[in-house]
Every structure is written in C-alpha cells, then in structure tokens.
Amino acid sequence: MNILELPNGNGQEIYIDIDELYIKREWINQELEAIVMPDIPSKYSNPVYEAYKEMFKYLYEKGYKIVTDDRIVNEDTFFFSPCLDKHINKTKEEYSTKKDNKIALLLMEEGITEPFTVSFPLDSFPENLPPLPFVLKNKDSQGGKEKFLIKTPKQLEILKRFYNEITPYAKKVAIEEAKEKWNLGDDVIFDEFGRSNTPISIGFIDYKKEFHDKMIIQKYIKTPTKYNTSLRVLTSSSGDVLASSLKYSAPIEPKEEKHYGLFDRYLQDPSSPYFLGSESIISNTVSGGDSILLGKDSYENIEQKILLAHDIDPNNAIVPETVMKSCINVATKCKREVGAICGMDFIYDEEERIWKYLEEHEYPMLYSYAEKYNLSYDSNKKDFYTTNQLLDMRVRLHALALTIQKKYTKESGKHI
C-alpha cells in the first residue's frame, strides 16, 4: 500500500468515526492511544482491512493519537472522518441540517448562492414550486443517480400521483416479490408491518418520510453549450484545493436498465406506472460523462470551447476565484462537520453568468484526484469498491500531511 510519508505527529490528535470505518471498539487500545487491528487468516482478509491496519500502525509509530470519542475533541484535532457529534445531535438529520445551514452561511460570505430550493414537508407535497422545468433530486445520492428533470405539466402530475400513491403501491410490489421469491400461496397474508402468518416477514418503506428526509426540488439552471456541466472541487481541511474538474455530458434519453434506488426504480423504469421519461441532466464521470481536469498545460479544441463558455481561461485553467474561496472557507471552517476532505459541486448559470452551489459530499468520488495524480480509478471494474476505499484513505492522509506541514511552518514562524 502506498501511504504518503507523514511528518512526525508529536501527539497530534486524529479523530476517526469508528462506526463509519466499521472499527470494533475492542480494537481501540486506550493505553497506546491507537487502534490495533488483529491479524486474521488471509482467506478472511481483504485489501481495505489490511490497508487500515497498516495505516493505524503507521500513525501510532509516527506519534499520532487516535481519538474516537467525539465528546473530547477540540478545534486542534484533525478530523480524518466527519464528526457527527452524536452526543449532541439525536439524529443524522439533525447533524445534516446544522451542517447544511453552516455551509450556506459560509458560501454567502463569498456571494455564492444555490438555485431556488424547496424541501418536502413531512406529510404533503410542496406548494411553492419553481416554474417548470425544475429538478427533483436525492440530496444523499452520488454518481448522478436519482436526479430527474421535470419539464412538462404531465410529468408534474405523474410525480404528484407517485408521491400520494407510492407507499401502498410499493407495499403491494414488495408482497408480490416476496411471494414469488419464496413460492408462497394466497393463504400467506402480510400485515401493515410486513409480518405474515409464516416465519417470513418483509420491510416496508415510508416513502413520504423518504421524500422529507432525502428529496429536494431545485430550479433548473441552464448551462452554457449543448452539454450538461458542473464543476467539482475537491478541497482538504488544510485549505488546499487537491483537484478540480469541469464535468460535461450530452443530454440523453433514459437508458433501459435495472434501477435499484428507492425512487428511480419507479420513476425511471419504463414498465412502472410512474415512469417519468425524464431527460438526463447528469454531467459526472461515473455516469458516462467526460471530465476536463483544471490546471493542465493544454486542452483539446472542444475542451477549450467548453472552458471559455464557462469563463475559464484555457491558458490558465484554474478554479474561479469566488468558488475557490468558498471551497476553502467551507473546508477549513467545517472540518469538524465534513472531515479531512470535501467535494463541492457548482453549476454555471448561463443567464446570470455566475457560479451557483449545488451540493457537498463528505465522501466524494475521486476521479479528479486520480486523474491529476495518474492513479487507476475505473468504476466499471469489479474491484472498484476496494479501489475507491483505498484512494479515499490516501486522499485523507494527503490532507493530514498538508495540515501538519502548515502547522509546523506556522509554529516555526512564531519562533523567528
């Protein structure tokens, strides 16, 4: 495993959310102030386990202290992973709301706003909608999944019908699928909680709650050129832009494929009574788009045209100043909430000629970073999950190295 060379820790605390990394509490050695993962037989091991095992050993040997209790961290702690402050926030939704509100305020300091956005009330369809077309999206989804362009009154009516009918309809589908899977007869009956008069039970989804927790409606932003575009900026809590790229893809009709998301399995499936037939607005790489890495020496003709249309000079292709300041502001002042790295997405409003904020990811996809450092990162490969986990660890260690280097430089300056 290629672990970046780190400066000596000299007791620097590193907060790690053990629940996010599936670390067992018995692996925490309080006396050593380290996480010690046991040796396991090779047939049960995997590259991610071995990589984290090596990383924790390396951090301890370098003089770093591992902290797993969010009640004792402070602002000098390095947050390897996001800190949900579970002793304060009763739910993840409470944490997310506080984080999102803080990010919005920090973005406003640089004059960056987001498209007009409407959330779903707990038990009703929102009334104050933006004019058609607008975007329905799952704010927790990555890879461009579960984003729907609502262009016509007919699509809006289908969406409203889906909202009102989907919970009982999904229950019916779940029961039919369970009966087919287990070869159950009509004498098997499931109640409202998914329990049956057999040992078999199934889970039901409250879709109105899922709408409330995950889905938002945003004003549709027309971008320059014929392509769907968005800007991804990967920033570290040290205040460094690690990589950035302008994503682009041509609008396409939805593909006939299997859909596994809670919403797209009905809204994107042509066989569903709630099929929207919405045009794709996805621009990211994982869903088949292309990427223009910023900071390169030269660009192809089509890349130059797209960059220029977004007011980015191909001869000096860097993150626009207001966007860069916003990303650094969020990454450094929300390091507790977002962790060592954050991926922020922006969209260029062709009408207003300004960049607007779309979303932030604490665990972003890392295509831009991989391209910048010439690393293998292919979502079509079977081992992509492992590749992504290992690269995520590398990027967080990169952020740690930058943080400690800056800390040493600052402390050295005080003594001059």
PDB file of C-alpha atoms in Angstrom, residues 1-263:
ATOM      1  CA  MET A   1       0.000   0.000   0.000  1.00  0.00           C
ATOM      2  CA  ASN A   2       1.252   3.476  -0.870  1.00  0.00           C
ATOM      3  CA  ILE A   3       0.883   5.555   2.275  1.00  0.00           C
ATOM      4  CA  LEU A   4       2.055   9.123   1.899  1.00  0.00           C
ATOM      5  CA  GLU A   5       5.057   9.975   4.035  1.00  0.00           C
ATOM      6  CA  LEU A   6       3.795  11.904   7.047  1.00  0.00           C
ATOM      7  CA  PRO A   7       5.686  14.318   9.305  1.00  0.00           C
ATOM      8  CA  ASN A   8       6.067  13.267  12.930  1.00  0.00           C
ATOM      9  CA  GLY A   9       2.809  13.700  14.793  1.00  0.00           C
ATOM     10  CA  ASN A  10       4.211  14.905  18.136  1.00  0.00           C
ATOM     11  CA  GLY A  11       0.965  13.940  19.834  1.00  0.00           C
ATOM     12  CA  GLN A  12      -1.369  15.371  17.187  1.00  0.00           C
ATOM     13  CA  GLU A  13      -4.894  14.064  17.774  1.00  0.00           C
ATOM     14  CA  ILE A  14      -6.736  12.420  14.885  1.00  0.00           C
ATOM     15  CA  TYR A  15     -10.476  11.896  15.225  1.00  0.00           C
ATOM     16  CA  ILE A  16     -11.857   8.814  13.496  1.00  0.00           C
ATOM     17  CA  ASP A  17     -15.523   7.817  13.476  1.00  0.00           C
ATOM     18  CA  ILE A  18     -15.170   4.094  14.103  1.00  0.00           C
ATOM     19  CA  ASP A  19     -18.771   3.447  13.050  1.00  0.00           C
ATOM     20  CA  GLU A  20     -18.071   4.844   9.579  1.00  0.00           C
ATOM     21  CA  LEU A  21     -14.974   2.640   9.196  1.00  0.00           C
ATOM     22  CA  TYR A  22     -16.505  -0.439  10.849  1.00  0.00           C
ATOM     23  CA  ILE A  23     -13.841  -0.452  13.559  1.00  0.00           C
ATOM     24  CA  LYS A  24     -14.659  -2.671  16.528  1.00  0.00           C
ATOM     25  CA  ARG A  25     -14.399  -0.997  19.911  1.00  0.00           C
ATOM     26  CA  GLU A  26     -12.226  -3.798  21.282  1.00  0.00           C
ATOM     27  CA  TRP A  27      -9.556  -2.795  18.756  1.00  0.00           C
ATOM     28  CA  ILE A  28      -9.133   0.570  20.497  1.00  0.00           C
ATOM     29  CA  ASN A  29      -6.099   0.490  22.790  1.00  0.00           C
ATOM     30  CA  GLN A  30      -6.657   3.389  25.199  1.00  0.00           C
ATOM     31  CA  GLU A  31      -3.219   2.997  26.775  1.00  0.00           C
ATOM     32  CA  LEU A  32      -1.425   3.270  23.420  1.00  0.00           C
ATOM     33  CA  GLU A  33      -3.921   5.875  22.163  1.00  0.00           C
ATOM     34  CA  ALA A  34      -4.137   3.865  18.958  1.00  0.00           C
ATOM     35  CA  ILE A  35      -6.335   1.415  17.092  1.00  0.00           C
ATOM     36  CA  VAL A  36      -4.735  -2.025  16.903  1.00  0.00           C
ATOM     37  CA  MET A  37      -6.430  -4.294  14.364  1.00  0.00           C
ATOM     38  CA  PRO A  38      -5.779  -8.020  14.866  1.00  0.00           C
ATOM     39  CA  ASP A  39      -4.207 -10.394  12.376  1.00  0.00           C
ATOM     40  CA  ILE A  40      -6.807 -12.544  10.660  1.00  0.00           C
ATOM     41  CA  PRO A  41      -6.444 -15.540   8.326  1.00  0.00           C
ATOM     42  CA  SER A  42      -5.704 -14.428   4.775  1.00  0.00           C
ATOM     43  CA  LYS A  43      -8.805 -16.140   3.390  1.00  0.00           C
ATOM     44  CA  TYR A  44     -10.971 -13.817   5.538  1.00  0.00           C
ATOM     45  CA  SER A  45      -8.909 -10.691   4.962  1.00  0.00           C
ATOM     46  CA  ASN A  46      -9.251  -8.053   2.247  1.00  0.00           C
ATOM     47  CA  PRO A  47      -7.093  -5.177   0.930  1.00  0.00           C
ATOM     48  CA  VAL A  48      -9.130  -2.487   2.691  1.00  0.00           C
ATOM     49  CA  TYR A  49      -8.832  -4.182   6.090  1.00  0.00           C
ATOM     50  CA  GLU A  50      -5.089  -4.668   5.667  1.00  0.00           C
ATOM     51  CA  ALA A  51      -4.634  -1.082   4.478  1.00  0.00           C
ATOM     52  CA  TYR A  52      -6.392   0.385   7.505  1.00  0.00           C
ATOM     53  CA  LYS A  53      -4.494  -1.964   9.786  1.00  0.00           C
ATOM     54  CA  GLU A  54      -1.222  -0.727   8.316  1.00  0.00           C
ATOM     55  CA  MET A  55      -2.368   2.895   8.465  1.00  0.00           C
ATOM     56  CA  PHE A  56      -3.250   2.784  12.171  1.00  0.00           C
ATOM     57  CA  LYS A  57       0.073   1.134  12.980  1.00  0.00           C
ATOM     58  CA  TYR A  58       1.889   3.775  10.932  1.00  0.00           C
ATOM     59  CA  LEU A  59       0.064   6.674  12.619  1.00  0.00           C
ATOM     60  CA  TYR A  60       0.878   5.324  16.071  1.00  0.00           C
ATOM     61  CA  GLU A  61       4.555   4.849  15.196  1.00  0.00           C
ATOM     62  CA  LYS A  62       4.668   8.416  13.840  1.00  0.00           C
ATOM     63  CA  GLY A  63       3.423   9.816  17.129  1.00  0.00           C
ATOM     64  CA  TYR A  64      -0.244  10.482  16.361  1.00  0.00           C
ATOM     65  CA  LYS A  65      -3.017   9.951  18.911  1.00  0.00           C
ATOM     66  CA  ILE A  66      -6.235   8.301  17.757  1.00  0.00           C
ATOM     67  CA  VAL A  67      -9.429   9.789  19.238  1.00  0.00           C
ATOM     68  CA  THR A  68     -12.779   8.057  18.752  1.00  0.00           C
ATOM     69  CA  ASP A  69     -14.904   9.891  21.341  1.00  0.00           C
ATOM     70  CA  ASP A  70     -16.486  12.996  19.801  1.00  0.00           C
ATOM     71  CA  ARG A  71     -17.075  14.454  23.271  1.00  0.00           C
ATOM     72  CA  ILE A  72     -13.373  15.144  23.857  1.00  0.00           C
ATOM     73  CA  VAL A  73     -12.230  16.518  20.502  1.00  0.00           C
ATOM     74  CA  ASN A  74     -11.277  20.166  20.048  1.00  0.00           C
ATOM     75  CA  GLU A  75     -10.571  22.576  17.201  1.00  0.00           C
ATOM     76  CA  ASP A  76      -6.915  21.473  17.052  1.00  0.00           C
ATOM     77  CA  THR A  77      -7.969  17.876  16.380  1.00  0.00           C
ATOM     78  CA  PHE A  78      -7.514  16.615  12.819  1.00  0.00           C
ATOM     79  CA  PHE A  79     -10.832  15.168  11.661  1.00  0.00           C
ATOM     80  CA  PHE A  80      -9.978  12.193   9.459  1.00  0.00           C
ATOM     81  CA  SER A  81     -13.688  11.495   9.077  1.00  0.00           C
ATOM     82  CA  PRO A  82     -16.743  13.694   9.697  1.00  0.00           C
ATOM     83  CA  CYS A  83     -17.725  14.152  13.321  1.00  0.00           C
ATOM     84  CA  LEU A  84     -21.467  13.704  13.734  1.00  0.00           C
ATOM     85  CA  ASP A  85     -21.359  14.826  17.398  1.00  0.00           C
ATOM     86  CA  LYS A  86     -23.740  12.062  18.379  1.00  0.00           C
ATOM     87  CA  HIS A  87     -23.754  13.225  21.993  1.00  0.00           C
ATOM     88  CA  ILE A  88     -25.428  16.459  20.797  1.00  0.00           C
ATOM     89  CA  ASN A  89     -27.300  15.509  17.630  1.00  0.00           C
ATOM     90  CA  LYS A  90     -30.031  12.974  18.282  1.00  0.00           C
ATOM     91  CA  THR A  91     -30.349  12.020  14.605  1.00  0.00           C
ATOM     92  CA  LYS A  92     -28.245  12.189  11.456  1.00  0.00           C
ATOM     93  CA  GLU A  93     -30.873  14.536  10.023  1.00  0.00           C
ATOM     94  CA  GLU A  94     -30.194  16.993  12.858  1.00  0.00           C
ATOM     95  CA  TYR A  95     -26.463  16.850  12.082  1.00  0.00           C
ATOM     96  CA  SER A  96     -27.103  17.301   8.344  1.00  0.00           C
ATOM     97  CA  THR A  97     -29.390  20.289   8.875  1.00  0.00           C
ATOM     98  CA  LYS A  98     -26.816  22.075  11.042  1.00  0.00           C
ATOM     99  CA  LYS A  99     -24.050  21.275   8.552  1.00  0.00           C
ATOM    100  CA  ASP A 100     -26.053  22.455   5.546  1.00  0.00           C
ATOM    101  CA  ASN A 101     -27.051  25.700   7.271  1.00  0.00           C
ATOM    102  CA  LYS A 102     -23.446  26.422   8.231  1.00  0.00           C
ATOM    103  CA  ILE A 103     -22.240  25.751   4.679  1.00  0.00           C
ATOM    104  CA  ALA A 104     -24.927  28.052   3.252  1.00  0.00           C
ATOM    105  CA  LEU A 105     -23.809  30.908   5.524  1.00  0.00           C
ATOM    106  CA  LEU A 106     -20.140  30.417   4.619  1.00  0.00           C
ATOM    107  CA  LEU A 107     -20.976  30.402   0.906  1.00  0.00           C
ATOM    108  CA  MET A 108     -22.946  33.622   1.267  1.00  0.00           C
ATOM    109  CA  GLU A 109     -19.820  35.298   2.637  1.00  0.00           C
ATOM    110  CA  GLU A 110     -18.336  34.906  -0.854  1.00  0.00           C
ATOM    111  CA  GLY A 111     -21.568  35.761  -2.650  1.00  0.00           C
ATOM    112  CA  ILE A 112     -22.296  32.166  -3.686  1.00  0.00           C
ATOM    113  CA  THR A 113     -25.919  31.035  -3.522  1.00  0.00           C
ATOM    114  CA  GLU A 114     -27.738  27.887  -4.575  1.00  0.00           C
ATOM    115  CA  PRO A 115     -30.614  27.573  -7.041  1.00  0.00           C
ATOM    116  CA  PHE A 116     -34.067  28.190  -5.557  1.00  0.00           C
ATOM    117  CA  THR A 117     -34.663  25.054  -3.481  1.00  0.00           C
ATOM    118  CA  VAL A 118     -37.795  23.534  -1.968  1.00  0.00           C
ATOM    119  CA  SER A 119     -37.834  20.749   0.624  1.00  0.00           C
ATOM    120  CA  PHE A 120     -40.646  18.269   1.160  1.00  0.00           C
ATOM    121  CA  PRO A 121     -42.834  18.719   4.249  1.00  0.00           C
ATOM    122  CA  LEU A 122     -43.326  15.584   6.299  1.00  0.00           C
ATOM    123  CA  ASP A 123     -46.829  14.750   5.055  1.00  0.00           C
ATOM    124  CA  SER A 124     -47.613  16.848   1.992  1.00  0.00           C
ATOM    125  CA  PHE A 125     -46.359  17.717  -1.470  1.00  0.00           C
ATOM    126  CA  PRO A 126     -44.676  21.159  -1.518  1.00  0.00           C
ATOM    127  CA  GLU A 127     -46.757  24.060  -2.835  1.00  0.00           C
ATOM    128  CA  ASN A 128     -44.229  26.825  -3.518  1.00  0.00           C
ATOM    129  CA  LEU A 129     -42.592  25.199  -6.542  1.00  0.00           C
ATOM    130  CA  PRO A 130     -40.215  26.821  -9.018  1.00  0.00           C
ATOM    131  CA  PRO A 131     -41.606  27.180 -12.553  1.00  0.00           C
ATOM    132  CA  LEU A 132     -41.167  24.298 -14.968  1.00  0.00           C
ATOM    133  CA  PRO A 133     -38.672  22.937 -15.764  1.00  0.00           C
ATOM    134  CA  PHE A 134     -37.266  22.066 -12.350  1.00  0.00           C
ATOM    135  CA  VAL A 135     -35.068  19.319 -10.913  1.00  0.00           C
ATOM    136  CA  LEU A 136     -36.108  16.657  -8.410  1.00  0.00           C
ATOM    137  CA  LYS A 137     -33.074  15.079  -6.772  1.00  0.00           C
ATOM    138  CA  ASN A 138     -31.963  12.876  -3.930  1.00  0.00           C
ATOM    139  CA  LYS A 139     -29.512  15.039  -1.987  1.00  0.00           C
ATOM    140  CA  ASP A 140     -27.866  11.965  -0.441  1.00  0.00           C
ATOM    141  CA  SER A 141     -27.231  10.171  -3.737  1.00  0.00           C
ATOM    142  CA  GLN A 142     -23.890  10.192  -5.583  1.00  0.00           C
ATOM    143  CA  GLY A 143     -22.814   9.276  -9.077  1.00  0.00           C
ATOM    144  CA  GLY A 144     -25.596  11.311 -10.663  1.00  0.00           C
ATOM    145  CA  LYS A 145     -28.252   8.845  -9.519  1.00  0.00           C
ATOM    146  CA  GLU A 146     -31.839   9.820  -8.722  1.00  0.00           C
ATOM    147  CA  LYS A 147     -31.884  13.199 -10.457  1.00  0.00           C
ATOM    148  CA  PHE A 148     -34.993  13.904 -12.520  1.00  0.00           C
ATOM    149  CA  LEU A 149     -35.760  16.814 -14.855  1.00  0.00           C
ATOM    150  CA  ILE A 150     -39.450  17.709 -14.632  1.00  0.00           C
ATOM    151  CA  LYS A 151     -40.262  19.661 -17.817  1.00  0.00           C
ATOM    152  CA  THR A 152     -43.960  19.193 -18.521  1.00  0.00           C
ATOM    153  CA  PRO A 153     -47.250  19.504 -16.604  1.00  0.00           C
ATOM    154  CA  LYS A 154     -47.841  15.807 -17.351  1.00  0.00           C
ATOM    155  CA  GLN A 155     -44.572  14.836 -15.634  1.00  0.00           C
ATOM    156  CA  LEU A 156     -45.510  17.006 -12.654  1.00  0.00           C
ATOM    157  CA  GLU A 157     -48.882  15.266 -12.368  1.00  0.00           C
ATOM    158  CA  ILE A 158     -47.162  11.859 -12.504  1.00  0.00           C
ATOM    159  CA  LEU A 159     -44.779  12.988  -9.766  1.00  0.00           C
ATOM    160  CA  LYS A 160     -47.652  14.148  -7.539  1.00  0.00           C
ATOM    161  CA  ARG A 161     -49.501  10.879  -8.134  1.00  0.00           C
ATOM    162  CA  PHE A 162     -46.330   8.952  -7.301  1.00  0.00           C
ATOM    163  CA  TYR A 163     -45.958  10.918  -4.063  1.00  0.00           C
ATOM    164  CA  ASN A 164     -49.532  10.184  -2.971  1.00  0.00           C
ATOM    165  CA  GLU A 165     -49.744   6.551  -4.094  1.00  0.00           C
ATOM    166  CA  ILE A 166     -46.266   5.060  -3.854  1.00  0.00           C
ATOM    167  CA  THR A 167     -46.250   3.842  -0.236  1.00  0.00           C
ATOM    168  CA  PRO A 168     -49.228   1.456  -0.616  1.00  0.00           C
ATOM    169  CA  TYR A 169     -48.170   0.562  -4.165  1.00  0.00           C
ATOM    170  CA  ALA A 170     -44.621  -0.282  -3.020  1.00  0.00           C
ATOM    171  CA  LYS A 171     -46.077  -2.449  -0.238  1.00  0.00           C
ATOM    172  CA  LYS A 172     -48.088  -4.362  -2.824  1.00  0.00           C
ATOM    173  CA  VAL A 173     -44.984  -4.826  -5.006  1.00  0.00           C
ATOM    174  CA  ALA A 174     -42.901  -5.970  -2.012  1.00  0.00           C
ATOM    175  CA  ILE A 175     -45.516  -8.583  -1.078  1.00  0.00           C
ATOM    176  CA  GLU A 176     -45.749  -9.862  -4.662  1.00  0.00           C
ATOM    177  CA  GLU A 177     -41.950 -10.110  -4.913  1.00  0.00           C
ATOM    178  CA  ALA A 178     -41.742 -11.935  -1.566  1.00  0.00           C
ATOM    179  CA  LYS A 179     -44.413 -14.428  -2.580  1.00  0.00           C
ATOM    180  CA  GLU A 180     -42.675 -15.099  -5.875  1.00  0.00           C
ATOM    181  CA  LYS A 181     -39.259 -15.454  -4.225  1.00  0.00           C
ATOM    182  CA  TRP A 182     -40.450 -17.815  -1.501  1.00  0.00           C
ATOM    183  CA  ASN A 183     -43.142 -19.532  -3.600  1.00  0.00           C
ATOM    184  CA  LEU A 184     -45.872 -18.507  -1.170  1.00  0.00           C
ATOM    185  CA  GLY A 185     -49.547 -19.160  -1.778  1.00  0.00           C
ATOM    186  CA  ASP A 186     -52.571 -16.884  -1.384  1.00  0.00           C
ATOM    187  CA  ASP A 187     -53.079 -18.223   2.135  1.00  0.00           C
ATOM    188  CA  VAL A 188     -49.999 -16.255   3.282  1.00  0.00           C
ATOM    189  CA  ILE A 189     -51.086 -12.819   4.467  1.00  0.00           C
ATOM    190  CA  PHE A 190     -48.855  -9.873   5.414  1.00  0.00           C
ATOM    191  CA  ASP A 191     -49.996  -7.180   7.846  1.00  0.00           C
ATOM    192  CA  GLU A 192     -49.242  -3.429   7.690  1.00  0.00           C
ATOM    193  CA  PHE A 193     -45.882  -4.002   9.399  1.00  0.00           C
ATOM    194  CA  GLY A 194     -44.722  -6.685   6.950  1.00  0.00           C
ATOM    195  CA  ARG A 195     -45.327  -9.606   9.301  1.00  0.00           C
ATOM    196  CA  SER A 196     -47.012 -12.706   7.944  1.00  0.00           C
ATOM    197  CA  ASN A 197     -48.707 -15.803   9.277  1.00  0.00           C
ATOM    198  CA  THR A 198     -45.451 -17.623   8.495  1.00  0.00           C
ATOM    199  CA  PRO A 199     -41.911 -17.110   9.817  1.00  0.00           C
ATOM    200  CA  ILE A 200     -41.299 -14.818   6.799  1.00  0.00           C
ATOM    201  CA  SER A 201     -41.528 -11.049   7.212  1.00  0.00           C
ATOM    202  CA  ILE A 202     -40.616  -8.145   4.928  1.00  0.00           C
ATOM    203  CA  GLY A 203     -39.798  -4.483   5.409  1.00  0.00           C
ATOM    204  CA  PHE A 204     -41.962  -1.647   4.101  1.00  0.00           C
ATOM    205  CA  ILE A 205     -40.739   1.839   3.208  1.00  0.00           C
ATOM    206  CA  ASP A 206     -42.500   5.035   4.255  1.00  0.00           C
ATOM    207  CA  TYR A 207     -41.943   6.998   1.055  1.00  0.00           C
ATOM    208  CA  LYS A 208     -43.334  10.270   2.389  1.00  0.00           C
ATOM    209  CA  LYS A 209     -40.696  10.165   5.105  1.00  0.00           C
ATOM    210  CA  GLU A 210     -38.041   9.332   2.487  1.00  0.00           C
ATOM    211  CA  PHE A 211     -39.186  12.333   0.443  1.00  0.00           C
ATOM    212  CA  HIS A 212     -38.951  14.515   3.536  1.00  0.00           C
ATOM    213  CA  ASP A 213     -35.517  13.210   4.537  1.00  0.00           C
ATOM    214  CA  LYS A 214     -33.793  12.959   1.151  1.00  0.00           C
ATOM    215  CA  MET A 215     -35.545  14.658  -1.753  1.00  0.00           C
ATOM    216  CA  ILE A 216     -35.492  18.308  -2.780  1.00  0.00           C
ATOM    217  CA  ILE A 217     -36.762  20.318  -5.732  1.00  0.00           C
ATOM    218  CA  GLN A 218     -34.491  22.907  -7.336  1.00  0.00           C
ATOM    219  CA  LYS A 219     -34.858  25.460 -10.083  1.00  0.00           C
ATOM    220  CA  TYR A 220     -33.367  24.143 -13.319  1.00  0.00           C
ATOM    221  CA  ILE A 221     -30.202  26.009 -14.282  1.00  0.00           C
ATOM    222  CA  LYS A 222     -29.375  26.225 -17.991  1.00  0.00           C
ATOM    223  CA  THR A 223     -25.630  25.919 -18.512  1.00  0.00           C
ATOM    224  CA  PRO A 224     -23.564  27.158 -21.483  1.00  0.00           C
ATOM    225  CA  THR A 225     -23.059  24.937 -24.538  1.00  0.00           C
ATOM    226  CA  LYS A 226     -25.185  21.936 -25.501  1.00  0.00           C
ATOM    227  CA  TYR A 227     -23.748  19.880 -22.638  1.00  0.00           C
ATOM    228  CA  ASN A 228     -24.849  19.317 -19.059  1.00  0.00           C
ATOM    229  CA  THR A 229     -21.986  20.709 -16.999  1.00  0.00           C
ATOM    230  CA  SER A 230     -20.901  21.054 -13.385  1.00  0.00           C
ATOM    231  CA  LEU A 231     -17.699  21.965 -11.581  1.00  0.00           C
ATOM    232  CA  ARG A 232     -16.317  19.577  -8.952  1.00  0.00           C
ATOM    233  CA  VAL A 233     -13.766  20.952  -6.480  1.00  0.00           C
ATOM    234  CA  LEU A 234     -12.015  18.609  -4.044  1.00  0.00           C
ATOM    235  CA  THR A 235     -10.669  20.557  -1.073  1.00  0.00           C
ATOM    236  CA  SER A 236      -8.839  19.482   2.088  1.00  0.00           C
ATOM    237  CA  SER A 237      -9.369  20.778   5.616  1.00  0.00           C
ATOM    238  CA  SER A 238      -5.831  22.174   5.371  1.00  0.00           C
ATOM    239  CA  GLY A 239      -7.235  24.775   2.973  1.00  0.00           C
ATOM    240  CA  ASP A 240      -5.795  23.299  -0.217  1.00  0.00           C
ATOM    241  CA  VAL A 241      -7.610  22.530  -3.457  1.00  0.00           C
ATOM    242  CA  LEU A 242      -6.455  18.972  -4.155  1.00  0.00           C
ATOM    243  CA  ALA A 243      -8.076  18.636  -7.583  1.00  0.00           C
ATOM    244  CA  SER A 244     -10.832  20.181  -9.682  1.00  0.00           C
ATOM    245  CA  SER A 245     -12.539  19.448 -12.961  1.00  0.00           C
ATOM    246  CA  LEU A 246     -15.368  20.619 -15.175  1.00  0.00           C
ATOM    247  CA  LYS A 247     -17.693  17.693 -15.909  1.00  0.00           C
ATOM    248  CA  TYR A 248     -19.732  17.593 -19.106  1.00  0.00           C
ATOM    249  CA  SER A 249     -22.049  15.216 -20.939  1.00  0.00           C
ATOM    250  CA  ALA A 250     -24.622  15.454 -23.719  1.00  0.00           C
ATOM    251  CA  PRO A 251     -28.318  15.284 -22.753  1.00  0.00           C
ATOM    252  CA  ILE A 252     -29.600  11.760 -23.367  1.00  0.00           C
ATOM    253  CA  GLU A 253     -32.831   9.851 -23.038  1.00  0.00           C
ATOM    254  CA  PRO A 254     -33.028   7.434 -20.072  1.00  0.00           C
ATOM    255  CA  LYS A 255     -31.468   4.046 -20.744  1.00  0.00           C
ATOM    256  CA  GLU A 256     -33.331   0.792 -20.376  1.00  0.00           C
ATOM    257  CA  GLU A 257     -31.569  -0.708 -17.389  1.00  0.00           C
ATOM    258  CA  LYS A 258     -32.247  -2.044 -13.939  1.00  0.00           C
ATOM    259  CA  HIS A 259     -32.874   0.628 -11.325  1.00  0.00           C
ATOM    260  CA  TYR A 260     -32.161  -0.013  -7.672  1.00  0.00           C
ATOM    261  CA  GLY A 261     -32.710   3.366  -5.989  1.00  0.00           C
ATOM    262  CA  LEU A 262     -35.811   3.924  -3.889  1.00  0.00           C
ATOM    263  CA  PHE A 263     -37.106   6.448  -6.401  1.00  0.00           C
TER     264      PHE A 263
END
